[in-house]
Amino acid sequence: MELATKKIVLRYHWVFRIREGWGIFHQSLLGKIGLVLLLLFALMALCSYIPPRLDPMYDPMTGVDPKISHSTGPSMRHWLGTDFMGRDILSQLLAGARIAFMVGVSAAFMSIFLGTAIGMIAGYVGRIMDTLLMRLADMIMVMPTLLVVLILSSLFGQLNIWTIVLIIALFRWPGVSRVIRSQTLSLKQRPFIEAARVAGASHLRIIFRHIMPNVLPLSFLYMTFRVTSAIIIEAALAFLGFGDPGTVSWGMMLQWVWKTGHMFKAPYWLLPPGICISLITLSFYMLGRAMDEVLDPRLRREQEAG
Amino acid sequence: MELRRYIIRRLVQIAIIFFVILTVLFMLFRLAPGDPVSRMVDPDMTPEEAQILISELGLDQPLWMQYLYYLRNFFMGRFGNSFHYGQPVVTIIANRLPNTILLFTTSIILSAFVGVFLGKIASWHKGGKVDAWMTIGALATHTVFLPWLALIMIWVFAYKLGWFPITGMISEEVWLNPEAGIVAKSLDVLHHMALPLATLFLIHFGSYLLIMRSSMLETLKEDYILTARAKGLSEKVIRNHHAAPNAALPVVTSVGLSLAFSINGGALTETVFTWPGIGRELVFSVSHNDYPLAQASFLLIAIVVLVSNLVVDVLYAYLDPRIRY
């Protein structure tokens, strides 16, 4: 009985927090625009499974229209036209949405996982561990990720998409870990951590049960910003010709336009991928700023005062 | 005096970080699949030439000796010859560095100043139409995909309108003309620089604008602003002379924090506009398997990043008298 009430209270607590957060989020115009745009992109990613099923010539990578062997403008058969070898641009664009989400979300998830873990360890353990980890973070933070991946791909040959995601994650954690570390440092001084320690909780239990729930919202805030940077890095890499040759990403499409010399001739091909990359980063960015307001009461008050 | 000690401490830190980068790069070159010798020795060399280079780089020695050779060669500026150009890598790098620094520093300084100025205006009109449009504009330009923006700029301003050259840094007819003076030559470079500069500017100024705007709004709540108002100073004086200089400090910090981002952007811009800088050289050498050039360009970019970080930190300490290290 007692346990049951406790559970209800806990659930109410979470529901309440989410509803309160949604209320604030709802007032933010930027957040709403961002969310709507992201839902549209998600729809695009889902739709990417349709064209290849209609006809094999709509396959984004291998499907070539048998009647077309050069780039053509929009038509009924190909709504956005075709690329230099007769592949359908619309289905490439849809497939690109899928890749962008996949790259962005998985790289962001890995990097905030790493950043949160390292930040909590540095903040909680302190001393030499803290110094070492934070110096490492400083060092990685100043490295331009794109150029690091370039050097790695020159040494290790063509990288596949998951290796690229992994490298991006390995280089994008320091920002998160700094924030989580300072949050952990201030949490460590709070009485409830002291109480847990006196009650005999192990270090691991304190970290997972008491510190982690308090830093996770911050980590998730950083996740949206990491998504944008991962998408941009992958796109730039593909644009320069170092992407995974087996995937059709928006950066890859731009690389094809650029390298085949169609940029002055085929605006129907040059415009869509660039607009998509820019809009998806913009919408994740707007979402991040709106979530910032939800999680940071200081910003909220400023908004209310204005 | 304090500042000098701080600078010395930071220099030592930079030296350590750079040493670590140097070591990691050495290990990566040995860990990578394939033969390390073939990575440093030009396939077009005669066996005798190759032998000389191998012994100069110490590639026939045990691994730890190779590492010592590598360090020594680095400090003596011996990076071998570029496979593609056939010239010593140092010559090429020394040739490209000024071009990168010119484009990079001009774009950062320009976008920081304009960002601060516009951010100030946006905060004056907080909540109004000007503010809303500026915020939206800043967000939109800041998140545009840079290489695509560069292509669009070329398409519109160089190809359609023909106002600017499509690529490159100089036109040969100006530079080979013995009668062209320094003014004509500089104007020629400026003409070529306009589009890459505009691209980098558009990408960067937005984030500075947003930071300046919110920092300005924070600063206007401070007590010393109230004091200034109580003294009867005009709003304009308060904003321009009391609030703005303090509010601009976070912009300096953010210039430092976004340096890595700017360097990535610089390399992309140089590549699309074929601006003969270090970033383009790195991209080019990586796609042509020109390992000696790739290695040296990467190390040089690492130095540029570290030194610019130091410059930004020192500038911050100099601008904010409250900070004493």
mmCIF file of N, CA, C and O in Angstrom, chain A residues 48-94:
data_model
loop_
_atom_site.group_PDB
_atom_site.id
_atom_site.type_symbol
_atom_site.label_atom_id
_atom_site.label_comp_id
_atom_site.label_asym_id
_atom_site.label_seq_id
_atom_site.Cartn_x
_atom_site.Cartn_y
_atom_site.Cartn_z
ATOM 1 N N SER A 48 10.966 8.167 -46.938
ATOM 2 C CA SER A 48 12.068 7.725 -47.785
ATOM 3 C C SER A 48 11.945 6.248 -48.146
ATOM 4 O O SER A 48 12.580 5.784 -49.081
ATOM 5 N N TYR A 49 11.100 5.509 -47.415
ATOM 6 C CA TYR A 49 10.956 4.083 -47.728
ATOM 7 C C TYR A 49 9.994 3.853 -48.889
ATOM 8 O O TYR A 49 9.952 2.774 -49.452
ATOM 9 N N ILE A 50 9.208 4.892 -49.240
ATOM 10 C CA ILE A 50 8.168 4.688 -50.259
ATOM 11 C C ILE A 50 8.714 4.615 -51.701
ATOM 12 O O ILE A 50 8.470 3.619 -52.378
ATOM 13 N N PRO A 51 9.459 5.641 -52.184
ATOM 14 C CA PRO A 51 9.816 5.631 -53.612
ATOM 15 C C PRO A 51 10.500 4.364 -54.111
ATOM 16 O O PRO A 51 10.099 3.845 -55.166
ATOM 17 N N PRO A 52 11.493 3.799 -53.401
ATOM 18 C CA PRO A 52 12.150 2.594 -53.940
ATOM 19 C C PRO A 52 11.172 1.433 -54.100
ATOM 20 O O PRO A 52 11.390 0.530 -54.907
ATOM 21 N N ARG A 53 10.067 1.451 -53.303
ATOM 22 C CA ARG A 53 9.094 0.380 -53.402
ATOM 23 C C ARG A 53 8.209 0.533 -54.634
ATOM 24 O O ARG A 53 7.698 -0.432 -55.179
ATOM 25 N N LEU A 54 8.003 1.796 -55.043
ATOM 26 C CA LEU A 54 7.157 2.049 -56.213
ATOM 27 C C LEU A 54 7.821 1.527 -57.480
ATOM 28 O O LEU A 54 7.195 0.908 -58.329
ATOM 29 N N ASP A 55 9.093 1.800 -57.611
ATOM 30 C CA ASP A 55 9.814 1.431 -58.825
ATOM 31 C C ASP A 55 11.292 1.384 -58.478
ATOM 32 O O ASP A 55 11.776 2.290 -57.793
ATOM 33 N N PRO A 56 12.031 0.360 -58.932
ATOM 34 C CA PRO A 56 13.463 0.302 -58.586
ATOM 35 C C PRO A 56 14.260 1.503 -59.090
ATOM 36 O O PRO A 56 15.310 1.816 -58.579
ATOM 37 N N MET A 57 13.728 2.224 -60.090
ATOM 38 C CA MET A 57 14.494 3.361 -60.597
ATOM 39 C C MET A 57 14.482 4.527 -59.610
ATOM 40 O O MET A 57 15.240 5.473 -59.751
ATOM 41 N N TYR A 58 13.604 4.460 -58.585
ATOM 42 C CA TYR A 58 13.577 5.510 -57.583
ATOM 43 C C TYR A 58 14.521 5.223 -56.416
ATOM 44 O O TYR A 58 14.504 5.931 -55.423
ATOM 45 N N ASP A 59 15.306 4.163 -56.512
ATOM 46 C CA ASP A 59 16.248 3.886 -55.426
ATOM 47 C C ASP A 59 17.284 5.012 -55.398
ATOM 48 O O ASP A 59 17.870 5.356 -56.427
ATOM 49 N N PRO A 60 17.501 5.623 -54.202
ATOM 50 C CA PRO A 60 18.353 6.811 -54.153
ATOM 51 C C PRO A 60 19.795 6.564 -54.604
ATOM 52 O O PRO A 60 20.438 7.454 -55.145
ATOM 53 N N MET A 61 20.303 5.340 -54.380
ATOM 54 C CA MET A 61 21.717 5.096 -54.668
ATOM 55 C C MET A 61 21.908 4.421 -56.026
ATOM 56 O O MET A 61 22.721 4.835 -56.841
ATOM 57 N N THR A 62 21.131 3.350 -56.254
ATOM 58 C CA THR A 62 21.399 2.511 -57.427
ATOM 59 C C THR A 62 20.371 2.678 -58.532
ATOM 60 O O THR A 62 20.579 2.197 -59.645
ATOM 61 N N GLY A 63 19.234 3.356 -58.215
ATOM 62 C CA GLY A 63 18.173 3.435 -59.202
ATOM 63 C C GLY A 63 18.452 4.460 -60.281
ATOM 64 O O GLY A 63 18.571 5.645 -60.013
ATOM 65 N N VAL A 64 18.614 3.995 -61.531
ATOM 66 C CA VAL A 64 18.863 4.924 -62.627
ATOM 67 C C VAL A 64 17.687 4.830 -63.578
ATOM 68 O O VAL A 64 17.266 3.736 -63.952
ATOM 69 N N ASP A 65 17.160 6.010 -63.941
ATOM 70 C CA ASP A 65 16.068 6.005 -64.914
ATOM 71 C C ASP A 65 16.613 5.538 -66.267
ATOM 72 O O ASP A 65 17.532 6.150 -66.811
ATOM 73 N N PRO A 66 16.072 4.456 -66.814
ATOM 74 C CA PRO A 66 16.636 3.904 -68.053
ATOM 75 C C PRO A 66 16.567 4.870 -69.226
ATOM 76 O O PRO A 66 17.333 4.750 -70.180
ATOM 77 N N LYS A 67 15.651 5.857 -69.168
ATOM 78 C CA LYS A 67 15.505 6.766 -70.308
ATOM 79 C C LYS A 67 16.374 8.004 -70.174
ATOM 80 O O LYS A 67 16.462 8.804 -71.102
ATOM 81 N N ILE A 68 16.970 8.214 -68.983
ATOM 82 C CA ILE A 68 17.706 9.462 -68.744
ATOM 83 C C ILE A 68 19.133 9.140 -68.329
ATOM 84 O O ILE A 68 19.356 8.287 -67.471
ATOM 85 N N SER A 69 20.106 9.783 -68.964
ATOM 86 C CA SER A 69 21.486 9.503 -68.562
ATOM 87 C C SER A 69 22.230 10.792 -68.214
ATOM 88 O O SER A 69 23.432 10.827 -68.175
ATOM 89 N N HIS A 70 21.477 11.877 -68.035
ATOM 90 C CA HIS A 70 22.115 13.124 -67.618
ATOM 91 C C HIS A 70 21.142 13.854 -66.701
ATOM 92 O O HIS A 70 20.019 13.401 -66.496
ATOM 93 N N SER A 71 21.596 14.991 -66.132
ATOM 94 C CA SER A 71 20.741 15.697 -65.188
ATOM 95 C C SER A 71 19.609 16.403 -65.920
ATOM 96 O O SER A 71 19.829 17.120 -66.892
ATOM 97 N N THR A 72 18.375 16.179 -65.445
ATOM 98 C CA THR A 72 17.229 16.853 -66.050
ATOM 99 C C THR A 72 16.439 17.592 -64.984
ATOM 100 O O THR A 72 16.502 17.244 -63.805
ATOM 101 N N GLY A 73 15.711 18.617 -65.389
ATOM 102 C CA GLY A 73 14.928 19.424 -64.467
ATOM 103 C C GLY A 73 13.691 18.691 -63.979
ATOM 104 O O GLY A 73 13.432 17.554 -64.384
ATOM 105 N N PRO A 74 12.920 19.350 -63.099
ATOM 106 C CA PRO A 74 11.727 18.725 -62.535
ATOM 107 C C PRO A 74 10.730 18.318 -63.619
ATOM 108 O O PRO A 74 10.568 19.007 -64.620
ATOM 109 N N SER A 75 10.102 17.179 -63.428
ATOM 110 C CA SER A 75 9.087 16.697 -64.370
ATOM 111 C C SER A 75 8.078 15.877 -63.579
ATOM 112 O O SER A 75 8.234 15.674 -62.373
ATOM 113 N N MET A 76 7.038 15.388 -64.224
ATOM 114 C CA MET A 76 6.047 14.569 -63.527
ATOM 115 C C MET A 76 6.673 13.270 -63.027
ATOM 116 O O MET A 76 6.319 12.751 -61.980
ATOM 117 N N ARG A 77 7.587 12.738 -63.824
ATOM 118 C CA ARG A 77 8.230 11.474 -63.476
ATOM 119 C C ARG A 77 9.211 11.661 -62.323
ATOM 120 O O ARG A 77 9.313 10.817 -61.439
ATOM 121 N N HIS A 78 9.925 12.791 -62.348
ATOM 122 C CA HIS A 78 10.894 13.093 -61.288
ATOM 123 C C HIS A 78 10.606 14.502 -60.789
ATOM 124 O O HIS A 78 10.994 15.478 -61.415
ATOM 125 N N TRP A 79 9.902 14.592 -59.668
ATOM 126 C CA TRP A 79 9.387 15.874 -59.193
ATOM 127 C C TRP A 79 10.476 16.920 -58.995
ATOM 128 O O TRP A 79 10.248 18.099 -59.173
ATOM 129 N N LEU A 80 11.655 16.476 -58.566
ATOM 130 C CA LEU A 80 12.739 17.453 -58.352
ATOM 131 C C LEU A 80 13.836 17.298 -59.401
ATOM 132 O O LEU A 80 14.904 17.852 -59.278
ATOM 133 N N GLY A 81 13.588 16.486 -60.412
ATOM 134 C CA GLY A 81 14.598 16.286 -61.442
ATOM 135 C C GLY A 81 15.496 15.103 -61.138
ATOM 136 O O GLY A 81 15.245 14.340 -60.199
ATOM 137 N N THR A 82 16.517 14.937 -61.972
ATOM 138 C CA THR A 82 17.442 13.826 -61.777
ATOM 139 C C THR A 82 18.872 14.344 -61.693
ATOM 140 O O THR A 82 19.156 15.463 -62.105
ATOM 141 N N ASP A 83 19.771 13.520 -61.160
ATOM 142 C CA ASP A 83 21.167 13.934 -61.065
ATOM 143 C C ASP A 83 21.933 13.515 -62.324
ATOM 144 O O ASP A 83 21.333 13.093 -63.314
ATOM 145 N N PHE A 84 23.268 13.605 -62.293
ATOM 146 C CA PHE A 84 24.052 13.446 -63.528
ATOM 147 C C PHE A 84 23.924 12.078 -64.175
ATOM 148 O O PHE A 84 24.228 11.919 -65.346
ATOM 149 N N MET A 85 23.502 11.049 -63.408
ATOM 150 C CA MET A 85 23.363 9.759 -64.074
ATOM 151 C C MET A 85 21.914 9.272 -64.089
ATOM 152 O O MET A 85 21.649 8.099 -64.316
ATOM 153 N N GLY A 86 20.984 10.211 -63.843
ATOM 154 C CA GLY A 86 19.584 9.847 -63.980
ATOM 155 C C GLY A 86 18.943 9.276 -62.722
ATOM 156 O O GLY A 86 17.962 8.545 -62.806
ATOM 157 N N ARG A 87 19.527 9.612 -61.553
ATOM 158 C CA ARG A 87 18.895 9.159 -60.317
ATOM 159 C C ARG A 87 17.934 10.235 -59.831
ATOM 160 O O ARG A 87 18.159 11.423 -60.042
ATOM 161 N N ASP A 88 16.876 9.801 -59.155
ATOM 162 C CA ASP A 88 15.825 10.717 -58.749
ATOM 163 C C ASP A 88 16.274 11.561 -57.547
ATOM 164 O O ASP A 88 16.688 11.028 -56.516
ATOM 165 N N ILE A 89 16.213 12.892 -57.681
ATOM 166 C CA ILE A 89 16.701 13.766 -56.618
ATOM 167 C C ILE A 89 15.780 13.752 -55.408
ATOM 168 O O ILE A 89 16.240 13.766 -54.264
ATOM 169 N N LEU A 90 14.457 13.683 -55.645
ATOM 170 C CA LEU A 90 13.533 13.676 -54.518
ATOM 171 C C LEU A 90 13.777 12.481 -53.604
ATOM 172 O O LEU A 90 13.834 12.620 -52.379
ATOM 173 N N SER A 91 13.976 11.295 -54.189
ATOM 174 C CA SER A 91 14.162 10.137 -53.307
ATOM 175 C C SER A 91 15.516 10.207 -52.602
ATOM 176 O O SER A 91 15.658 9.736 -51.479
ATOM 177 N N GLN A 92 16.503 10.852 -53.259
ATOM 178 C CA GLN A 92 17.792 11.068 -52.565
ATOM 179 C C GLN A 92 17.601 12.010 -51.394
ATOM 180 O O GLN A 92 18.173 11.816 -50.314
ATOM 181 N N LEU A 93 16.778 13.046 -51.616
ATOM 182 C CA LEU A 93 16.542 14.030 -50.569
ATOM 183 C C LEU A 93 15.861 13.380 -49.362
ATOM 184 O O LEU A 93 16.213 13.641 -48.210
ATOM 185 N N LEU A 94 14.890 12.504 -49.639
ATOM 186 C CA LEU A 94 14.192 11.813 -48.554
ATOM 187 C C LEU A 94 15.151 10.896 -47.801
ATOM 188 O O LEU A 94 15.173 10.862 -46.570
#
